[in-house]
């Protein structure tokens, strides 16, 4: 298991835990939970919560559980729950236990009866709209329900009959009797239970009433013995209700406490399961694990190393103010990790032929094949070397040749000498074109004295290019990606993120030619295609590579630009 103590997002929550430990609040016990609702796949925002929840527990020698917040049968599915556990494991974390709020439906029900018996909860026969209207607003007083002062006996009877299925969906709710004039809207007699005949993926048709989030959440924390219950800032004004419920239940041990931290938002990205579900449903992407999606399964397919995601989440820490991070900052961590770990390979994405006219033939008349030893990763000698075949017919990138080079173009052009990486210096002579005038083949000569890529007379060349031997090359497909959303803040201008969808977020190059050793790439493995970026082999599609990230540090460029703008 990952040593998440390294990833403990220190910040203010760690300070709270230290204080509690000093005071002996929970006898030094630290227990957290990550509470996903199984209504979609996890995204990069959840990674921050996971790193935080597990990190705090590990930093203080505590435990962290997963608890599925499965209180809404309409939207939740086993498929989502499975994917969530898989993603958490992939990210490098192992929950102590996997719990479900639905495990506690019975005790939650009993506790609701306990509140009724205390005169602190009542059955309301009004419609959802009426209840919502009566709640009022800021500076607008709440109106008490005509059912608010029902007798305890009547409430108990009605609530039992709600559970027994005697009433129609939506016809009644159980509400907490808190304060209809509270400044905090959450406290204006919140709904605790609703009637809803939905098939629950775990409890089936056993229940026709379901607890609301606020009633389920804190009580589930209490059942499990959670000490520090972390969530995102939008729940800040739910905290008084969280405490109110717990305060009125006479629980045997110290109550859990809720702490809120800022949501993670990224530029060019939506992190809302509802929106992500829409992208999938409407076919804007290939699925939840499309490499353009900010889901953990999408990032995995794209080749993001889990360590990079953890490091990123740790570096941004927890704070109390919402802010949007540049996606380039996350990419920086991805590149940093892959630079250390990814094997270097040569691949030509948009090939044209390079024919070396003075290349020798062997005694059998066939062109000679030379094998060059090339380092797998100059950053890590332990990764060893590989043999790369070189012959008189190669593929190079189409953009690495210009018949009439513009100023500043130092790659191949007629009369110009360049280095073929690790092999020889070559000088272009002329090009063959197709009927449309497009270059299909470049002719060149090589200098046998430059074997290995340097000239004995010390002469220099201005560029080094990658190549693959045509005869040995393996066919591959490469998918290049741009932001799924063109705008920094998708939907900010019009309210609908779909308006900002980038129509060119994916470019698929089907005719790539790559060096033979790439045929041995493991599904999901990420390698560096020299000069082109990091590429992950798709776990399912043979020889289909996704560009994880380019080689250039866009984050540094962005910071420079921002600094220049003052
Ligand atoms: P969404 O708004 O995408 O539907 P959610 O908050 O409803 O997300 P949950 O499954 O309820 O999703 O979230 C589980 C945990 O992850 C919660 O503690 C939630 O606060 C946290 N979380 C969700 N989104 C983010 C985010 N963008 N940044 C940090 N934490 C997040
Ligand atoms: Mg939620």
mmCIF file of C-alpha atoms in Angstrom, residues 32-397:
data_model
loop_
_atom_site.group_PDB
_atom_site.id
_atom_site.type_symbol
_atom_site.label_atom_id
_atom_site.label_comp_id
_atom_site.label_asym_id
_atom_site.label_seq_id
_atom_site.Cartn_x
_atom_site.Cartn_y
_atom_site.Cartn_z
ATOM 1 C CA UNK A 32 -12.117 9.142 8.574
ATOM 2 C CA UNK A 33 -14.188 7.966 5.643
ATOM 3 C CA UNK A 34 -14.516 8.632 1.949
ATOM 4 C CA UNK A 35 -18.260 8.742 1.227
ATOM 5 C CA UNK A 36 -19.011 8.497 -2.502
ATOM 6 C CA UNK A 37 -22.512 8.238 -3.850
ATOM 7 C CA UNK A 38 -22.486 5.331 -6.335
ATOM 8 C CA UNK A 39 -24.204 7.361 -9.035
ATOM 9 C CA UNK A 40 -21.277 7.801 -11.387
ATOM 10 C CA UNK A 41 -17.553 7.293 -11.777
ATOM 11 C CA UNK A 42 -14.998 9.062 -9.624
ATOM 12 C CA UNK A 43 -13.311 12.127 -11.068
ATOM 13 C CA UNK A 44 -10.185 14.118 -10.328
ATOM 14 C CA UNK A 45 -12.055 16.134 -7.678
ATOM 15 C CA UNK A 46 -12.779 12.955 -5.767
ATOM 16 C CA UNK A 47 -9.070 12.136 -5.885
ATOM 17 C CA UNK A 48 -8.455 15.193 -3.761
ATOM 18 C CA UNK A 49 -11.028 14.040 -1.213
ATOM 19 C CA UNK A 50 -9.562 10.512 -1.231
ATOM 20 C CA UNK A 51 -6.002 11.733 -0.744
ATOM 21 C CA UNK A 52 -7.214 13.970 2.055
ATOM 22 C CA UNK A 53 -9.408 11.394 3.820
ATOM 23 C CA UNK A 54 -6.854 8.569 3.641
ATOM 24 C CA UNK A 55 -3.925 10.918 4.144
ATOM 25 C CA UNK A 56 -5.199 12.360 7.425
ATOM 26 C CA UNK A 57 -5.922 8.889 8.777
ATOM 27 C CA UNK A 58 -2.493 7.586 7.849
ATOM 28 C CA UNK A 59 -0.676 10.670 9.062
ATOM 29 C CA UNK A 60 -2.103 10.070 12.531
ATOM 30 C CA UNK A 61 -2.026 6.282 12.590
ATOM 31 C CA UNK A 62 -5.796 6.089 12.170
ATOM 32 C CA UNK A 63 -8.112 4.308 9.793
ATOM 33 C CA UNK A 64 -10.106 5.339 6.755
ATOM 34 C CA UNK A 65 -13.145 3.509 5.428
ATOM 35 C CA UNK A 66 -15.141 3.811 2.273
ATOM 36 C CA UNK A 67 -18.800 4.390 2.916
ATOM 37 C CA UNK A 68 -21.142 4.409 -0.005
ATOM 38 C CA UNK A 69 -23.750 7.076 0.422
ATOM 39 C CA UNK A 70 -26.404 4.938 -1.225
ATOM 40 C CA UNK A 71 -29.630 6.587 -0.158
ATOM 41 C CA UNK A 72 -31.069 7.362 -3.579
ATOM 42 C CA UNK A 73 -32.266 4.195 -5.373
ATOM 43 C CA UNK A 74 -33.136 6.067 -8.572
ATOM 44 C CA UNK A 75 -29.602 6.993 -9.539
ATOM 45 C CA UNK A 76 -27.361 4.443 -7.889
ATOM 46 C CA UNK A 77 -26.003 1.257 -9.410
ATOM 47 C CA UNK A 78 -23.720 -1.623 -8.497
ATOM 48 C CA UNK A 79 -21.644 -0.900 -11.596
ATOM 49 C CA UNK A 80 -20.775 2.517 -10.192
ATOM 50 C CA UNK A 81 -19.941 1.116 -6.759
ATOM 51 C CA UNK A 82 -17.587 -1.434 -8.344
ATOM 52 C CA UNK A 83 -15.857 1.171 -10.467
ATOM 53 C CA UNK A 84 -15.387 3.396 -7.413
ATOM 54 C CA UNK A 85 -13.636 0.666 -5.425
ATOM 55 C CA UNK A 86 -11.448 -0.145 -8.409
ATOM 56 C CA UNK A 87 -10.463 3.512 -8.803
ATOM 57 C CA UNK A 88 -9.635 3.931 -5.114
ATOM 58 C CA UNK A 89 -7.391 0.862 -5.256
ATOM 59 C CA UNK A 90 -5.758 2.120 -8.431
ATOM 60 C CA UNK A 91 -5.048 5.437 -6.762
ATOM 61 C CA UNK A 92 -3.101 3.474 -4.176
ATOM 62 C CA UNK A 93 -5.410 3.371 -1.164
ATOM 63 C CA UNK A 94 -6.899 0.469 0.747
ATOM 64 C CA UNK A 95 -9.925 1.150 2.905
ATOM 65 C CA UNK A 96 -10.038 -0.550 6.280
ATOM 66 C CA UNK A 97 -13.685 -1.461 5.585
ATOM 67 C CA UNK A 98 -16.215 -0.870 2.863
ATOM 68 C CA UNK A 99 -19.507 0.213 4.397
ATOM 69 C CA UNK A 100 -22.841 1.320 2.982
ATOM 70 C CA UNK A 101 -25.306 3.811 4.394
ATOM 71 C CA UNK A 102 -27.903 1.215 3.378
ATOM 72 C CA UNK A 103 -26.348 -1.075 6.010
ATOM 73 C CA UNK A 104 -27.829 1.341 8.527
ATOM 74 C CA UNK A 105 -31.351 1.787 7.149
ATOM 75 C CA UNK A 106 -32.776 -0.105 10.129
ATOM 76 C CA UNK A 107 -30.897 1.847 12.794
ATOM 77 C CA UNK A 108 -31.590 5.120 10.988
ATOM 78 C CA UNK A 109 -35.259 4.223 11.068
ATOM 79 C CA UNK A 110 -35.098 3.461 14.789
ATOM 80 C CA UNK A 111 -33.325 6.735 15.491
ATOM 81 C CA UNK A 112 -35.995 8.566 13.521
ATOM 82 C CA UNK A 113 -38.623 7.010 15.775
ATOM 83 C CA UNK A 114 -36.521 8.107 18.755
ATOM 84 C CA UNK A 115 -36.701 11.716 17.527
ATOM 85 C CA UNK A 116 -40.471 11.389 17.037
ATOM 86 C CA UNK A 117 -40.783 10.126 20.614
ATOM 87 C CA UNK A 118 -38.867 13.184 21.800
ATOM 88 C CA UNK A 119 -41.298 15.400 19.895
ATOM 89 C CA UNK A 120 -38.506 16.391 17.510
ATOM 90 C CA UNK A 121 -39.843 14.972 14.255
ATOM 91 C CA UNK A 122 -43.241 14.989 12.543
ATOM 92 C CA UNK A 123 -44.988 13.640 9.493
ATOM 93 C CA UNK A 124 -45.953 16.349 7.031
ATOM 94 C CA UNK A 125 -48.747 15.605 4.523
ATOM 95 C CA UNK A 126 -48.013 18.575 2.303
ATOM 96 C CA UNK A 127 -46.532 18.402 -1.168
ATOM 97 C CA UNK A 128 -42.842 18.991 -1.779
ATOM 98 C CA UNK A 129 -43.656 22.298 -3.507
ATOM 99 C CA UNK A 130 -45.673 23.605 -0.576
ATOM 100 C CA UNK A 131 -42.971 22.609 1.875
ATOM 101 C CA UNK A 132 -40.387 24.305 -0.246
ATOM 102 C CA UNK A 133 -42.443 27.518 -0.510
ATOM 103 C CA UNK A 134 -43.055 27.612 3.205
ATOM 104 C CA UNK A 135 -39.365 27.328 3.901
ATOM 105 C CA UNK A 136 -39.031 31.028 3.000
ATOM 106 C CA UNK A 137 -35.642 32.517 2.234
ATOM 107 C CA UNK A 138 -33.116 35.026 3.427
ATOM 108 C CA UNK A 139 -35.074 37.735 5.186
ATOM 109 C CA UNK A 140 -38.234 35.829 4.332
ATOM 110 C CA UNK A 141 -39.746 34.116 7.335
ATOM 111 C CA UNK A 142 -40.579 30.440 7.238
ATOM 112 C CA UNK A 143 -44.173 29.305 7.616
ATOM 113 C CA UNK A 144 -44.919 26.470 9.990
ATOM 114 C CA UNK A 145 -46.652 23.468 8.512
ATOM 115 C CA UNK A 146 -50.212 22.868 9.760
ATOM 116 C CA UNK A 147 -49.009 19.334 10.614
ATOM 117 C CA UNK A 148 -46.107 20.521 12.750
ATOM 118 C CA UNK A 149 -47.885 20.000 16.025
ATOM 119 C CA UNK A 150 -49.285 16.537 15.484
ATOM 120 C CA UNK A 151 -49.231 14.322 18.560
ATOM 121 C CA UNK A 152 -46.343 11.978 19.091
ATOM 122 C CA UNK A 153 -48.739 9.011 18.799
ATOM 123 C CA UNK A 154 -50.102 10.183 15.465
ATOM 124 C CA UNK A 155 -46.601 10.848 14.115
ATOM 125 C CA UNK A 156 -45.401 7.444 15.201
ATOM 126 C CA UNK A 157 -48.407 5.755 13.652
ATOM 127 C CA UNK A 158 -48.082 7.636 10.361
ATOM 128 C CA UNK A 159 -44.343 7.080 10.142
ATOM 129 C CA UNK A 160 -44.785 3.331 10.693
ATOM 130 C CA UNK A 161 -47.427 3.277 8.011
ATOM 131 C CA UNK A 162 -45.095 5.220 5.693
ATOM 132 C CA UNK A 163 -42.594 2.422 6.116
ATOM 133 C CA UNK A 164 -45.276 -0.228 5.673
ATOM 134 C CA UNK A 165 -46.085 1.175 2.256
ATOM 135 C CA UNK A 166 -49.573 2.452 2.976
ATOM 136 C CA UNK A 167 -49.039 5.812 1.257
ATOM 137 C CA UNK A 168 -48.194 6.902 -2.221
ATOM 138 C CA UNK A 169 -44.774 8.117 -3.319
ATOM 139 C CA UNK A 170 -44.310 11.764 -2.411
ATOM 140 C CA UNK A 171 -47.525 11.995 -0.415
ATOM 141 C CA UNK A 172 -45.867 12.443 2.986
ATOM 142 C CA UNK A 173 -42.445 13.152 4.466
ATOM 143 C CA UNK A 174 -40.907 12.956 7.899
ATOM 144 C CA UNK A 175 -39.423 16.294 8.968
ATOM 145 C CA UNK A 176 -37.200 17.277 11.850
ATOM 146 C CA UNK A 177 -38.789 19.867 14.126
ATOM 147 C CA UNK A 178 -35.976 22.353 14.412
ATOM 148 C CA UNK A 179 -36.769 26.015 13.805
ATOM 149 C CA UNK A 180 -38.812 27.523 10.959
ATOM 150 C CA UNK A 181 -37.283 30.954 11.660
ATOM 151 C CA UNK A 182 -33.659 29.820 11.697
ATOM 152 C CA UNK A 183 -31.357 32.109 9.743
ATOM 153 C CA UNK A 184 -29.738 28.971 8.363
ATOM 154 C CA UNK A 185 -32.225 27.567 5.837
ATOM 155 C CA UNK A 186 -30.963 24.020 6.451
ATOM 156 C CA UNK A 187 -32.492 24.179 9.914
ATOM 157 C CA UNK A 188 -36.013 25.106 8.776
ATOM 158 C CA UNK A 189 -37.507 21.714 9.537
ATOM 159 C CA UNK A 190 -35.491 19.656 7.050
ATOM 160 C CA UNK A 191 -36.954 16.557 5.470
ATOM 161 C CA UNK A 192 -35.563 13.335 6.963
ATOM 162 C CA UNK A 193 -37.477 10.713 4.968
ATOM 163 C CA UNK A 194 -39.372 10.596 1.726
ATOM 164 C CA UNK A 195 -41.586 7.898 0.267
ATOM 165 C CA UNK A 196 -40.100 6.505 -2.882
ATOM 166 C CA UNK A 197 -40.702 3.111 -4.400
ATOM 167 C CA UNK A 198 -37.393 2.608 -6.116
ATOM 168 C CA UNK A 199 -35.466 -0.593 -6.488
ATOM 169 C CA UNK A 200 -32.285 -0.206 -4.462
ATOM 170 C CA UNK A 201 -29.216 -1.993 -5.811
ATOM 171 C CA UNK A 202 -28.515 -3.497 -2.394
ATOM 172 C CA UNK A 203 -31.724 -3.540 -0.375
ATOM 173 C CA UNK A 204 -33.967 -4.306 -3.335
ATOM 174 C CA UNK A 205 -37.616 -3.550 -2.601
ATOM 175 C CA UNK A 206 -37.302 -3.856 1.159
ATOM 176 C CA UNK A 207 -37.783 -0.135 1.714
ATOM 177 C CA UNK A 208 -40.206 2.343 0.275
ATOM 178 C CA UNK A 209 -38.955 5.203 2.431
ATOM 179 C CA UNK A 210 -35.433 6.509 2.062
ATOM 180 C CA UNK A 211 -33.430 8.795 4.356
ATOM 181 C CA UNK A 212 -32.260 12.162 3.039
ATOM 182 C CA UNK A 213 -28.538 12.900 2.779
ATOM 183 C CA UNK A 214 -28.332 14.978 5.955
ATOM 184 C CA UNK A 215 -30.130 12.423 8.068
ATOM 185 C CA UNK A 216 -28.082 9.531 6.708
ATOM 186 C CA UNK A 217 -24.674 11.119 6.663
ATOM 187 C CA UNK A 218 -23.856 12.188 10.191
ATOM 188 C CA UNK A 219 -25.709 9.226 11.665
ATOM 189 C CA UNK A 220 -23.693 6.819 9.495
ATOM 190 C CA UNK A 221 -20.529 8.580 10.652
ATOM 191 C CA UNK A 222 -21.685 8.055 14.235
ATOM 192 C CA UNK A 223 -22.524 4.365 13.762
ATOM 193 C CA UNK A 224 -19.070 3.739 12.359
ATOM 194 C CA UNK A 225 -17.215 5.764 14.948
ATOM 195 C CA UNK A 226 -15.872 8.368 12.547
ATOM 196 C CA UNK A 227 -14.016 11.146 14.327
ATOM 197 C CA UNK A 228 -13.250 13.690 11.599
ATOM 198 C CA UNK A 229 -15.796 13.821 8.800
ATOM 199 C CA UNK A 230 -14.464 15.793 5.865
ATOM 200 C CA UNK A 231 -16.493 17.108 2.978
ATOM 201 C CA UNK A 232 -16.503 19.966 0.533
ATOM 202 C CA UNK A 233 -17.387 23.568 1.284
ATOM 203 C CA UNK A 234 -20.929 23.459 -0.053
ATOM 204 C CA UNK A 235 -21.826 21.459 3.048
ATOM 205 C CA UNK A 236 -20.629 24.162 5.425
ATOM 206 C CA UNK A 237 -24.156 25.378 6.121
ATOM 207 C CA UNK A 238 -25.283 21.785 6.659
ATOM 208 C CA UNK A 239 -22.936 21.492 9.624
ATOM 209 C CA UNK A 240 -25.366 22.928 12.213
ATOM 210 C CA UNK A 241 -27.894 20.328 11.094
ATOM 211 C CA UNK A 242 -25.260 17.587 11.219
ATOM 212 C CA UNK A 243 -24.624 18.604 14.837
ATOM 213 C CA UNK A 244 -28.305 19.070 15.686
ATOM 214 C CA UNK A 245 -29.203 15.522 14.711
ATOM 215 C CA UNK A 246 -26.284 14.061 16.664
ATOM 216 C CA UNK A 247 -26.943 16.299 19.677
ATOM 217 C CA UNK A 248 -30.465 14.929 19.983
ATOM 218 C CA UNK A 249 -29.668 11.234 19.733
ATOM 219 C CA UNK A 250 -27.943 10.580 23.088
ATOM 220 C CA UNK A 251 -25.111 8.659 21.477
ATOM 221 C CA UNK A 252 -22.670 6.788 23.700
ATOM 222 C CA UNK A 253 -19.390 8.155 22.400
ATOM 223 C CA UNK A 254 -17.950 11.479 21.329
ATOM 224 C CA UNK A 255 -19.687 12.753 18.258
ATOM 225 C CA UNK A 256 -17.971 12.981 14.912
ATOM 226 C CA UNK A 257 -17.373 16.497 13.660
ATOM 227 C CA UNK A 258 -17.635 17.782 10.135
ATOM 228 C CA UNK A 259 -14.902 19.851 8.452
ATOM 229 C CA UNK A 260 -15.152 21.401 5.040
ATOM 230 C CA UNK A 261 -12.456 22.002 2.473
ATOM 231 C CA UNK A 262 -12.457 23.589 -0.967
ATOM 232 C CA UNK A 263 -13.570 21.591 -3.995
ATOM 233 C CA UNK A 264 -10.945 20.950 -6.601
ATOM 234 C CA UNK A 265 -11.770 22.599 -9.892
ATOM 235 C CA UNK A 266 -9.554 22.517 -12.976
ATOM 236 C CA UNK A 267 -9.478 24.758 -16.016
ATOM 237 C CA UNK A 268 -11.059 23.326 -19.195
ATOM 238 C CA UNK A 269 -12.717 20.671 -17.036
ATOM 239 C CA UNK A 270 -16.104 19.892 -15.525
ATOM 240 C CA UNK A 271 -16.107 17.974 -12.257
ATOM 241 C CA UNK A 272 -19.745 17.270 -11.692
ATOM 242 C CA UNK A 273 -20.975 13.723 -11.995
ATOM 243 C CA UNK A 274 -24.260 14.968 -13.398
ATOM 244 C CA UNK A 275 -22.448 16.773 -16.222
ATOM 245 C CA UNK A 276 -20.071 13.895 -16.838
ATOM 246 C CA UNK A 277 -23.020 11.513 -16.995
ATOM 247 C CA UNK A 278 -24.596 13.799 -19.593
ATOM 248 C CA UNK A 279 -21.442 13.691 -21.748
ATOM 249 C CA UNK A 280 -21.597 9.895 -21.678
ATOM 250 C CA UNK A 281 -25.350 9.642 -22.196
ATOM 251 C CA UNK A 282 -25.403 12.027 -25.144
ATOM 252 C CA UNK A 283 -22.383 10.420 -26.779
ATOM 253 C CA UNK A 284 -20.033 13.402 -26.655
ATOM 254 C CA UNK A 285 -17.392 10.979 -25.394
ATOM 255 C CA UNK A 286 -16.931 7.215 -25.775
ATOM 256 C CA UNK A 287 -17.808 6.440 -22.167
ATOM 257 C CA UNK A 288 -16.893 7.225 -18.572
ATOM 258 C CA UNK A 289 -13.360 6.026 -19.288
ATOM 259 C CA UNK A 290 -12.820 8.023 -22.459
ATOM 260 C CA UNK A 291 -9.256 9.369 -22.168
ATOM 261 C CA UNK A 292 -10.602 12.932 -22.452
ATOM 262 C CA UNK A 293 -12.735 12.524 -19.345
ATOM 263 C CA UNK A 294 -11.503 13.842 -15.977
ATOM 264 C CA UNK A 295 -12.684 10.595 -14.410
ATOM 265 C CA UNK A 296 -10.059 8.451 -12.727
ATOM 266 C CA UNK A 297 -10.873 5.680 -15.202
ATOM 267 C CA UNK A 298 -10.418 8.119 -18.091
ATOM 268 C CA UNK A 299 -7.130 9.404 -16.708
ATOM 269 C CA UNK A 300 -6.001 5.801 -16.188
ATOM 270 C CA UNK A 301 -6.719 4.934 -19.825
ATOM 271 C CA UNK A 302 -4.967 8.140 -20.823
ATOM 272 C CA UNK A 303 -1.851 6.981 -18.962
ATOM 273 C CA UNK A 304 -1.852 9.264 -15.920
ATOM 274 C CA UNK A 305 0.219 7.564 -13.214
ATOM 275 C CA UNK A 306 -1.647 7.373 -9.913
ATOM 276 C CA UNK A 307 1.462 8.667 -8.129
ATOM 277 C CA UNK A 308 1.261 11.873 -10.167
ATOM 278 C CA UNK A 309 -2.374 12.399 -9.191
ATOM 279 C CA UNK A 310 -1.525 11.848 -5.529
ATOM 280 C CA UNK A 311 1.410 14.239 -5.679
ATOM 281 C CA UNK A 312 -0.738 16.875 -7.348
ATOM 282 C CA UNK A 313 -3.511 16.552 -4.770
ATOM 283 C CA UNK A 314 -0.983 16.738 -1.963
ATOM 284 C CA UNK A 315 0.723 19.764 -3.389
ATOM 285 C CA UNK A 316 -2.501 21.752 -3.636
ATOM 286 C CA UNK A 317 -3.416 20.763 -0.064
ATOM 287 C CA UNK A 318 -6.698 21.593 1.581
ATOM 288 C CA UNK A 319 -7.894 25.118 1.908
ATOM 289 C CA UNK A 320 -11.044 26.968 2.797
ATOM 290 C CA UNK A 321 -11.364 28.937 -0.429
ATOM 291 C CA UNK A 322 -12.556 27.512 -3.710
ATOM 292 C CA UNK A 323 -10.173 28.058 -6.544
ATOM 293 C CA UNK A 324 -9.564 26.700 -9.975
ATOM 294 C CA UNK A 325 -6.229 25.125 -10.730
ATOM 295 C CA UNK A 326 -4.692 25.158 -14.178
ATOM 296 C CA UNK A 327 -4.893 21.748 -15.825
ATOM 297 C CA UNK A 328 -1.270 22.372 -16.837
ATOM 298 C CA UNK A 329 -0.323 22.146 -13.172
ATOM 299 C CA UNK A 330 -1.687 18.604 -12.985
ATOM 300 C CA UNK A 331 0.069 17.805 -16.262
ATOM 301 C CA UNK A 332 3.324 18.989 -14.749
ATOM 302 C CA UNK A 333 3.102 16.240 -12.138
ATOM 303 C CA UNK A 334 2.260 13.682 -14.810
ATOM 304 C CA UNK A 335 5.262 14.670 -16.908
ATOM 305 C CA UNK A 336 7.533 14.749 -13.869
ATOM 306 C CA UNK A 337 6.589 11.208 -12.947
ATOM 307 C CA UNK A 338 6.720 9.847 -16.483
ATOM 308 C CA UNK A 339 10.058 11.469 -17.196
ATOM 309 C CA UNK A 340 11.482 9.269 -14.483
ATOM 310 C CA UNK A 341 9.578 6.084 -15.272
ATOM 311 C CA UNK A 342 8.672 5.902 -18.969
ATOM 312 C CA UNK A 343 10.850 4.007 -21.435
ATOM 313 C CA UNK A 344 11.958 5.981 -24.492
ATOM 314 C CA UNK A 345 10.879 4.694 -27.873
ATOM 315 C CA UNK A 346 10.871 5.884 -31.456
ATOM 316 C CA UNK A 347 7.580 6.215 -33.258
ATOM 317 C CA UNK A 348 6.623 8.093 -36.388
ATOM 318 C CA UNK A 349 3.108 9.476 -36.273
ATOM 319 C CA UNK A 350 2.794 10.900 -39.798
ATOM 320 C CA UNK A 351 5.311 8.919 -41.820
ATOM 321 C CA UNK A 352 7.074 9.698 -45.058
ATOM 322 C CA UNK A 353 9.818 7.500 -46.475
ATOM 323 C CA UNK A 354 13.474 8.390 -46.241
ATOM 324 C CA UNK A 355 15.598 6.450 -48.706
ATOM 325 C CA UNK A 356 19.364 6.455 -48.232
ATOM 326 C CA UNK A 357 20.624 6.074 -51.774
ATOM 327 C CA UNK A 358 24.205 5.171 -50.842
ATOM 328 C CA UNK A 359 23.189 2.539 -48.284
ATOM 329 C CA UNK A 360 25.091 -0.719 -48.907
ATOM 330 C CA UNK A 361 23.696 -4.089 -49.812
ATOM 331 C CA UNK A 362 25.042 -7.337 -48.422
ATOM 332 C CA UNK A 363 26.460 -10.297 -50.343
ATOM 333 C CA UNK A 364 22.894 -11.586 -50.908
ATOM 334 C CA UNK A 365 21.933 -8.302 -52.576
ATOM 335 C CA UNK A 366 19.592 -7.271 -49.754
ATOM 336 C CA UNK A 367 20.203 -3.970 -47.939
ATOM 337 C CA UNK A 368 22.359 -4.320 -44.842
ATOM 338 C CA UNK A 369 20.573 -4.147 -41.488
ATOM 339 C CA UNK A 370 22.486 -2.595 -38.604
ATOM 340 C CA UNK A 371 21.345 -2.873 -35.020
ATOM 341 C CA UNK A 372 21.994 0.093 -32.755
ATOM 342 C CA UNK A 373 22.032 -0.132 -29.017
ATOM 343 C CA UNK A 374 19.888 2.650 -27.557
ATOM 344 C CA UNK A 375 19.264 3.509 -23.888
ATOM 345 C CA UNK A 376 15.707 2.801 -22.713
ATOM 346 C CA UNK A 377 15.719 5.780 -20.402
ATOM 347 C CA UNK A 378 18.692 8.126 -20.088
ATOM 348 C CA UNK A 379 17.153 9.292 -16.764
ATOM 349 C CA UNK A 380 17.399 5.787 -15.359
ATOM 350 C CA UNK A 381 20.321 3.564 -16.466
ATOM 351 C CA UNK A 382 18.701 0.624 -14.636
ATOM 352 C CA UNK A 383 16.145 0.510 -17.446
ATOM 353 C CA UNK A 384 18.862 -0.842 -19.704
ATOM 354 C CA UNK A 385 19.175 -0.722 -23.472
ATOM 355 C CA UNK A 386 17.453 -2.120 -26.524
ATOM 356 C CA UNK A 387 18.504 -2.904 -30.083
ATOM 357 C CA UNK A 388 16.985 -0.798 -32.835
ATOM 358 C CA UNK A 389 17.308 -1.875 -36.490
ATOM 359 C CA UNK A 390 18.548 0.602 -39.108
ATOM 360 C CA UNK A 391 18.424 0.123 -42.885
ATOM 361 C CA UNK A 392 18.483 2.128 -46.088
ATOM 362 C CA UNK A 393 14.735 2.682 -46.084
ATOM 363 C CA UNK A 394 13.275 4.474 -43.081
ATOM 364 C CA UNK A 395 10.225 6.406 -42.010
ATOM 365 C CA UNK A 396 10.539 9.931 -40.656
ATOM 366 C CA UNK A 397 7.886 12.483 -39.685
#
